[in-house]
One Martini backbone bead per residue (centre of mass of N, CA, C, O) as a GRO file, in nm:
protein
  289
    1MET     BB    1   0.074   0.066  -0.018
    2GLN     BB    2   0.306   0.259   0.015
    3ASN     BB    3   0.366   0.219  -0.306
    4LYS     BB    4   0.134   0.373  -0.416
    5LEU     BB    5   0.118   0.611  -0.286
    6GLU     BB    6   0.373   0.722  -0.365
    7TYR     BB    7   0.312   0.701  -0.673
    8PHE     BB    8   0.085   0.907  -0.691
    9LEU     BB    9   0.234   1.143  -0.599
   10PHE     BB   10   0.450   1.134  -0.827
   11ILE     BB   11   0.233   1.137  -1.078
   12SER     BB   12   0.101   1.407  -1.025
   13PHE     BB   13   0.335   1.596  -1.112
   14SER     BB   14   0.322   1.511  -1.375
   15TYR     BB   15   0.023   1.634  -1.435
   16LEU     BB   16   0.086   1.939  -1.312
   17PHE     BB   17   0.311   1.984  -1.539
   18LYS     BB   18   0.138   1.959  -1.785
   19ILE     BB   19  -0.043   2.214  -1.707
   20LEU     BB   20   0.193   2.421  -1.671
   21GLY     BB   21   0.426   2.368  -1.822
   22LEU     BB   22   0.758   2.395  -1.816
   23ASN     BB   23   0.847   2.669  -1.752
   24LEU     BB   24   0.684   2.697  -1.512
   25SER     BB   25   0.770   2.441  -1.352
   26ARG     BB   26   1.066   2.549  -1.314
   27LYS     BB   27   0.946   2.759  -1.079
   28PHE     BB   28   0.821   2.553  -0.900
   29SER     BB   29   1.128   2.448  -0.834
   30VAL     BB   30   1.168   2.626  -0.576
   31ILE     BB   31   0.996   2.539  -0.401
   32ILE     BB   32   1.081   2.261  -0.344
   33ALA     BB   33   1.366   2.363  -0.238
   34PHE     BB   34   1.264   2.510  -0.016
   35PHE     BB   35   1.148   2.252   0.151
   36PHE     BB   36   1.403   2.076   0.132
   37TYR     BB   37   1.575   2.268   0.296
   38TYR     BB   38   1.425   2.471   0.524
   39ILE     BB   39   1.201   2.204   0.652
   40ILE     BB   40   1.318   1.909   0.602
   41HIS     BB   41   1.641   1.874   0.565
   42ILE     BB   42   1.737   1.673   0.310
   43ARG     BB   43   2.053   1.599   0.334
   44LYS     BB   44   2.193   1.890   0.405
   45GLN     BB   45   2.440   1.783   0.570
   46THR     BB   46   2.582   1.626   0.339
   47VAL     BB   47   2.603   1.910   0.133
   48LEU     BB   48   2.774   2.042   0.321
   49GLN     BB   49   3.001   1.871   0.358
   50ASN     BB   50   3.096   1.821   0.120
   51LEU     BB   51   3.153   2.112   0.001
   52LYS     BB   52   3.387   2.133   0.236
   53TYR     BB   53   3.530   1.925   0.135
   54ALA     BB   54   3.598   2.063  -0.165
   55PHE     BB   55   3.556   2.383  -0.019
   56PRO     BB   56   3.761   2.487   0.229
   57ASP     BB   57   3.811   2.825   0.134
   58PHE     BB   58   3.540   2.864   0.165
   59SER     BB   59   3.296   3.027   0.281
   60GLN     BB   60   2.972   3.001   0.451
   61GLN     BB   61   2.807   3.123   0.289
   62GLU     BB   62   2.904   3.012  -0.004
   63ILE     BB   63   2.811   2.724   0.069
   64LYS     BB   64   2.508   2.782   0.130
   65LYS     BB   65   2.444   2.889  -0.153
   66ILE     BB   66   2.528   2.638  -0.305
   67SER     BB   67   2.335   2.436  -0.150
   68PHE     BB   68   2.057   2.549  -0.244
   69ALA     BB   69   2.135   2.547  -0.559
   70ASN     BB   70   2.121   2.250  -0.544
   71TYR     BB   71   1.832   2.239  -0.473
   72LYS     BB   72   1.732   2.400  -0.760
   73SER     BB   73   1.843   2.176  -0.947
   74PHE     BB   74   1.694   1.918  -0.864
   75ALA     BB   75   1.430   2.036  -0.890
   76ILE     BB   76   1.438   2.062  -1.177
   77THR     BB   77   1.511   1.816  -1.290
   78PHE     BB   78   1.280   1.653  -1.193
   79THR     BB   79   1.059   1.819  -1.333
   80GLU     BB   80   1.166   1.732  -1.614
   81ILE     BB   81   1.120   1.447  -1.586
   82MET     BB   82   0.839   1.424  -1.527
   83TYR     BB   83   0.776   1.572  -1.846
   84LEU     BB   84   0.878   1.344  -2.039
   85PRO     BB   85   0.605   1.245  -2.141
   86HIS     BB   86   0.538   1.542  -2.265
   87LEU     BB   87   0.776   1.521  -2.456
   88SER     BB   88   0.915   1.607  -2.721
   89HIS     BB   89   1.144   1.561  -2.987
   90LYS     BB   90   1.219   1.873  -3.055
   91LYS     BB   91   1.232   1.969  -2.707
   92LEU     BB   92   1.469   1.754  -2.681
   93ILE     BB   93   1.687   1.872  -2.891
   94ASP     BB   94   1.629   2.199  -2.806
   95THR     BB   95   1.763   2.146  -2.518
   96VAL     BB   96   2.013   1.974  -2.672
   97GLU     BB   97   2.366   2.015  -2.692
   98CYS     BB   98   2.565   1.867  -2.905
   99ILE     BB   99   2.903   1.835  -2.878
  100ASN     BB  100   3.087   1.649  -3.069
  101LEU     BB  101   2.885   1.383  -3.190
  102ASP     BB  102   3.090   1.287  -3.452
  103LEU     BB  103   3.277   1.114  -3.243
  104VAL     BB  104   3.019   0.900  -3.189
  105LYS     BB  105   2.996   0.831  -3.495
  106LYS     BB  106   3.261   0.736  -3.604
  107LYS     BB  107   3.322   0.519  -3.394
  108TYR     BB  108   3.092   0.338  -3.465
  109GLN     BB  109   3.143   0.296  -3.784
  110GLU     BB  110   3.437   0.183  -3.706
  111GLY     BB  111   3.352  -0.059  -3.480
  112ASN     BB  112   3.305   0.007  -3.194
  113PRO     BB  113   3.270   0.028  -2.891
  114ILE     BB  114   3.078   0.214  -2.657
  115ILE     BB  115   3.141   0.427  -2.382
  116LEU     BB  116   2.927   0.676  -2.188
  117LEU     BB  117   3.042   0.917  -1.959
  118THR     BB  118   2.828   0.979  -1.676
  119ALA     BB  119   2.646   1.194  -1.458
  120HIS     BB  120   2.500   1.356  -1.180
  121PHE     BB  121   2.430   1.598  -1.396
  122GLY     BB  122   2.203   1.795  -1.425
  123ASN     BB  123   2.053   1.602  -1.694
  124TRP     BB  124   2.076   1.245  -1.726
  125GLU     BB  125   1.798   1.197  -1.898
  126TYR     BB  126   1.830   1.429  -2.133
  127MET     BB  127   2.072   1.299  -2.246
  128ALA     BB  128   1.989   0.988  -2.314
  129ALA     BB  129   1.770   1.080  -2.497
  130SER     BB  130   1.881   1.319  -2.705
  131THR     BB  131   2.139   1.144  -2.803
  132SER     BB  132   1.989   0.911  -2.950
  133VAL     BB  133   1.810   1.075  -3.145
  134GLN     BB  134   2.072   1.287  -3.271
  135LEU     BB  135   2.198   0.971  -3.367
  136GLY     BB  136   2.019   0.745  -3.441
  137LEU     BB  137   2.062   0.563  -3.175
  138PRO     BB  138   2.072   0.356  -2.959
  139LEU     BB  139   2.100   0.310  -2.610
  140ASN     BB  140   2.259   0.152  -2.317
  141VAL     BB  141   2.103   0.188  -1.977
  142VAL     BB  142   2.250   0.224  -1.661
  143ILE     BB  143   2.078   0.102  -1.376
  144LYS     BB  144   1.896   0.185  -1.120
  145ASN     BB  145   1.647   0.064  -0.870
  146GLN     BB  146   1.390   0.130  -0.717
  147ARG     BB  147   1.232   0.049  -0.472
  148ASN     BB  148   0.991   0.145  -0.640
  149PRO     BB  149   0.833  -0.052  -0.870
  150TYR     BB  150   0.619   0.173  -0.991
  151VAL     BB  151   0.897   0.376  -1.082
  152THR     BB  152   1.055   0.192  -1.218
  153ASN     BB  153   0.857   0.165  -1.419
  154TRP     BB  154   0.790   0.424  -1.524
  155LEU     BB  155   1.112   0.509  -1.603
  156LYS     BB  156   1.139   0.320  -1.799
  157LYS     BB  157   0.942   0.390  -2.006
  158ASN     BB  158   1.056   0.676  -2.044
  159ARG     BB  159   1.338   0.594  -2.142
  160THR     BB  160   1.212   0.408  -2.379
  161ARG     BB  161   1.084   0.629  -2.588
  162PHE     BB  162   1.341   0.696  -2.743
  163GLY     BB  163   1.527   0.417  -2.792
  164ASN     BB  164   1.589   0.272  -2.524
  165GLU     BB  165   1.774   0.094  -2.335
  166VAL     BB  166   1.783  -0.103  -2.004
  167ILE     BB  167   2.010  -0.180  -1.739
  168PRO     BB  168   2.016  -0.334  -1.436
  169MET     BB  169   2.202  -0.350  -1.227
  170GLY     BB  170   2.427  -0.681  -1.184
  171VAL     BB  171   2.347  -0.943  -1.330
  172GLN     BB  172   2.346  -0.749  -1.594
  173ILE     BB  173   2.657  -0.720  -1.666
  174ARG     BB  174   2.645  -0.914  -1.900
  175LYS     BB  175   2.468  -0.760  -2.115
  176VAL     BB  176   2.690  -0.524  -2.106
  177TYR     BB  177   2.914  -0.675  -2.239
  178GLN     BB  178   2.781  -0.789  -2.470
  179LYS     BB  179   2.681  -0.513  -2.628
  180LEU     BB  180   2.986  -0.455  -2.665
  181LYS     BB  181   3.059  -0.692  -2.845
  182ASP     BB  182   2.864  -0.597  -3.046
  183LYS     BB  183   2.933  -0.251  -3.089
  184GLN     BB  184   2.776  -0.123  -2.886
  185ILE     BB  185   2.609   0.165  -2.668
  186VAL     BB  186   2.717   0.257  -2.352
  187LEU     BB  187   2.561   0.403  -2.064
  188MET     BB  188   2.722   0.553  -1.789
  189ALA     BB  189   2.730   0.638  -1.429
  190ALA     BB  190   3.092   0.718  -1.306
  191ASP     BB  191   3.008   0.858  -0.991
  192GLN     BB  192   2.979   0.674  -0.822
  193ARG     BB  193   3.015   0.488  -0.518
  194GLY     BB  194   3.184   0.270  -0.377
  195ASP     BB  195   3.306   0.045  -0.198
  196GLU     BB  196   3.527  -0.026   0.070
  197GLU     BB  197   3.682  -0.218  -0.140
  198SER     BB  198   3.733  -0.049  -0.357
  199ILE     BB  199   3.864   0.176  -0.565
  200ARG     BB  200   4.073   0.453  -0.545
  201VAL     BB  201   4.032   0.835  -0.567
  202LYS     BB  202   4.080   1.159  -0.661
  203LEU     BB  203   3.849   1.417  -0.494
  204PHE     BB  204   3.961   1.703  -0.400
  205GLY     BB  205   4.240   1.561  -0.279
  206LYS     BB  206   4.068   1.319  -0.189
  207SER     BB  207   3.955   0.979  -0.089
  208THR     BB  208   3.769   0.782  -0.310
  209SER     BB  209   3.587   0.562  -0.392
  210VAL     BB  210   3.468   0.361  -0.700
  211PHE     BB  211   3.305   0.235  -0.972
  212PRO     BB  212   3.480  -0.008  -1.184
  213GLY     BB  213   3.300  -0.084  -1.452
  214PRO     BB  214   3.384   0.107  -1.713
  215ALA     BB  215   3.684   0.004  -1.689
  216THR     BB  216   3.659  -0.299  -1.705
  217LEU     BB  217   3.519  -0.281  -1.962
  218GLY     BB  218   3.674  -0.140  -2.147
  219LEU     BB  219   3.936  -0.318  -2.099
  220LYS     BB  220   3.738  -0.640  -2.254
  221THR     BB  221   3.634  -0.472  -2.521
  222ASP     BB  222   3.781  -0.225  -2.647
  223ALA     BB  223   3.678   0.045  -2.561
  224VAL     BB  224   3.529   0.346  -2.611
  225LEU     BB  225   3.584   0.647  -2.406
  226ILE     BB  226   3.321   0.903  -2.355
  227CYS     BB  227   3.245   1.181  -2.247
  228ALA     BB  228   2.900   1.298  -2.107
  229ILE     BB  229   2.792   1.587  -1.998
  230PRO     BB  230   2.532   1.796  -1.850
  231VAL     BB  231   2.483   2.145  -1.880
  232ARG     BB  232   2.362   2.413  -1.750
  233GLN     BB  233   2.176   2.709  -1.871
  234LYS     BB  234   2.058   3.000  -1.818
  235ASN     BB  235   1.820   2.860  -2.041
  236ASN     BB  236   1.770   2.583  -1.981
  237LYS     BB  237   1.972   2.424  -2.108
  238TYR     BB  238   2.188   2.209  -2.268
  239GLU     BB  239   2.535   2.063  -2.224
  240ILE     BB  240   2.757   1.841  -2.468
  241ILE     BB  241   3.061   1.708  -2.451
  242PHE     BB  242   3.227   1.501  -2.661
  243GLU     BB  243   3.508   1.306  -2.481
  244GLU     BB  244   3.809   1.162  -2.486
  245LEU     BB  245   3.953   0.923  -2.303
  246SER     BB  246   4.212   0.853  -2.254
  247LEU     BB  247   4.448   0.528  -2.308
  248GLU     BB  248   4.728   0.651  -2.273
  249ASN     BB  249   4.990   0.558  -2.090
  250LEU     BB  250   4.932   0.268  -1.944
  251PRO     BB  251   4.953   0.054  -1.743
  252ASP     BB  252   5.055  -0.299  -1.732
  253ASN     BB  253   4.860  -0.330  -1.500
  254PHE     BB  254   4.500  -0.393  -1.457
  255GLU     BB  255   4.452  -0.238  -1.192
  256ALA     BB  256   4.622   0.021  -1.274
  257LYS     BB  257   4.435   0.068  -1.518
  258LYS     BB  258   4.165   0.117  -1.372
  259ILE     BB  259   4.287   0.368  -1.177
  260GLU     BB  260   4.333   0.537  -1.380
  261ILE     BB  261   4.095   0.581  -1.562
  262CYS     BB  262   3.930   0.671  -1.300
  263GLN     BB  263   4.085   0.925  -1.265
  264ARG     BB  264   4.063   1.068  -1.525
  265TYR     BB  265   3.730   1.103  -1.479
  266THR     BB  266   3.730   1.257  -1.216
  267SER     BB  267   3.906   1.484  -1.303
  268HIS     BB  268   3.707   1.579  -1.518
  269LEU     BB  269   3.493   1.627  -1.320
  270GLN     BB  270   3.597   1.828  -1.165
  271ARG     BB  271   3.599   2.043  -1.358
  272ILE     BB  272   3.310   2.087  -1.402
  273ILE     BB  273   3.232   2.128  -1.097
  274GLU     BB  274   3.387   2.389  -1.048
  275LYS     BB  275   3.203   2.560  -1.267
  276ASN     BB  276   2.909   2.383  -1.127
  277PRO     BB  277   2.859   2.287  -0.824
  278GLU     BB  278   2.524   2.264  -0.796
  279GLN     BB  279   2.463   2.036  -1.034
  280TRP     BB  280   2.567   1.811  -0.829
  281LEU     BB  281   2.538   1.546  -0.683
  282TRP     BB  282   2.572   1.574  -0.303
  283MET     BB  283   2.324   1.363  -0.155
  284HIS     BB  284   2.584   1.193  -0.106
  285LYS     BB  285   2.843   1.006   0.100
  286ARG     BB  286   3.163   1.059  -0.109
  287TRP     BB  287   3.341   1.004   0.186
  288LYS     BB  288   3.266   0.778   0.352
  289HIS     BB  289   3.550   0.545   0.248
   0.00000   0.00000   0.00000
């Protein structure tokens, strides 16, 4: 019963935003941000602590300003995701500018398996859908199922609406491997925190565990790794610069190769975060392990 009630509330937002329209709904997102930041305080201390870790030289006032902007950014992303069922192909293309997308086309036409490395930054859902539409090719999107199965099914329906296929994390990682062996394109969020025993890299100068899946799969399938992180612009459109991650001069040892690849991606992500710190999802304990 709890799952059904949560789902009813969830889709109610979708219908509300359909009535309001996307532009007005984005303005409504400020109210959502205010509610969760100032009234309920969901993960507020985690966000503040993470920002202090990342930017120790920032004043308390600067940290608070970025933290509230982070809630506004996430609220906009939530609003846009809930609007996905009502978004046209044209609007989806107009909302996302894909810079250097020809790199992906070229590598695909050459017969290379491709892993697109994205992050929980800007609007990662719009990135996946719009990239597929603009490429004219389906992406195999690796996702994490939600606790609520009704929400999971809703997300799956809308994630596949524009032609993509979704592959849940876990045992189905074998399916991801096969997709790459078949020279297809796989999209993975590569900014997730690993477990305590996972490999470690430096993020903002501090050691943190990372999920090694993309690096492992890339090495085992000789896939091309391309960074694709959506950055929200002032006009609420997104800009994605597709940039190949260099695999030159890697160590000889396989484990050392994985660590180096993860570090190179993490360094790339950090450079983007530094320019737009409010757009990354700071609401998990990034330096827990």
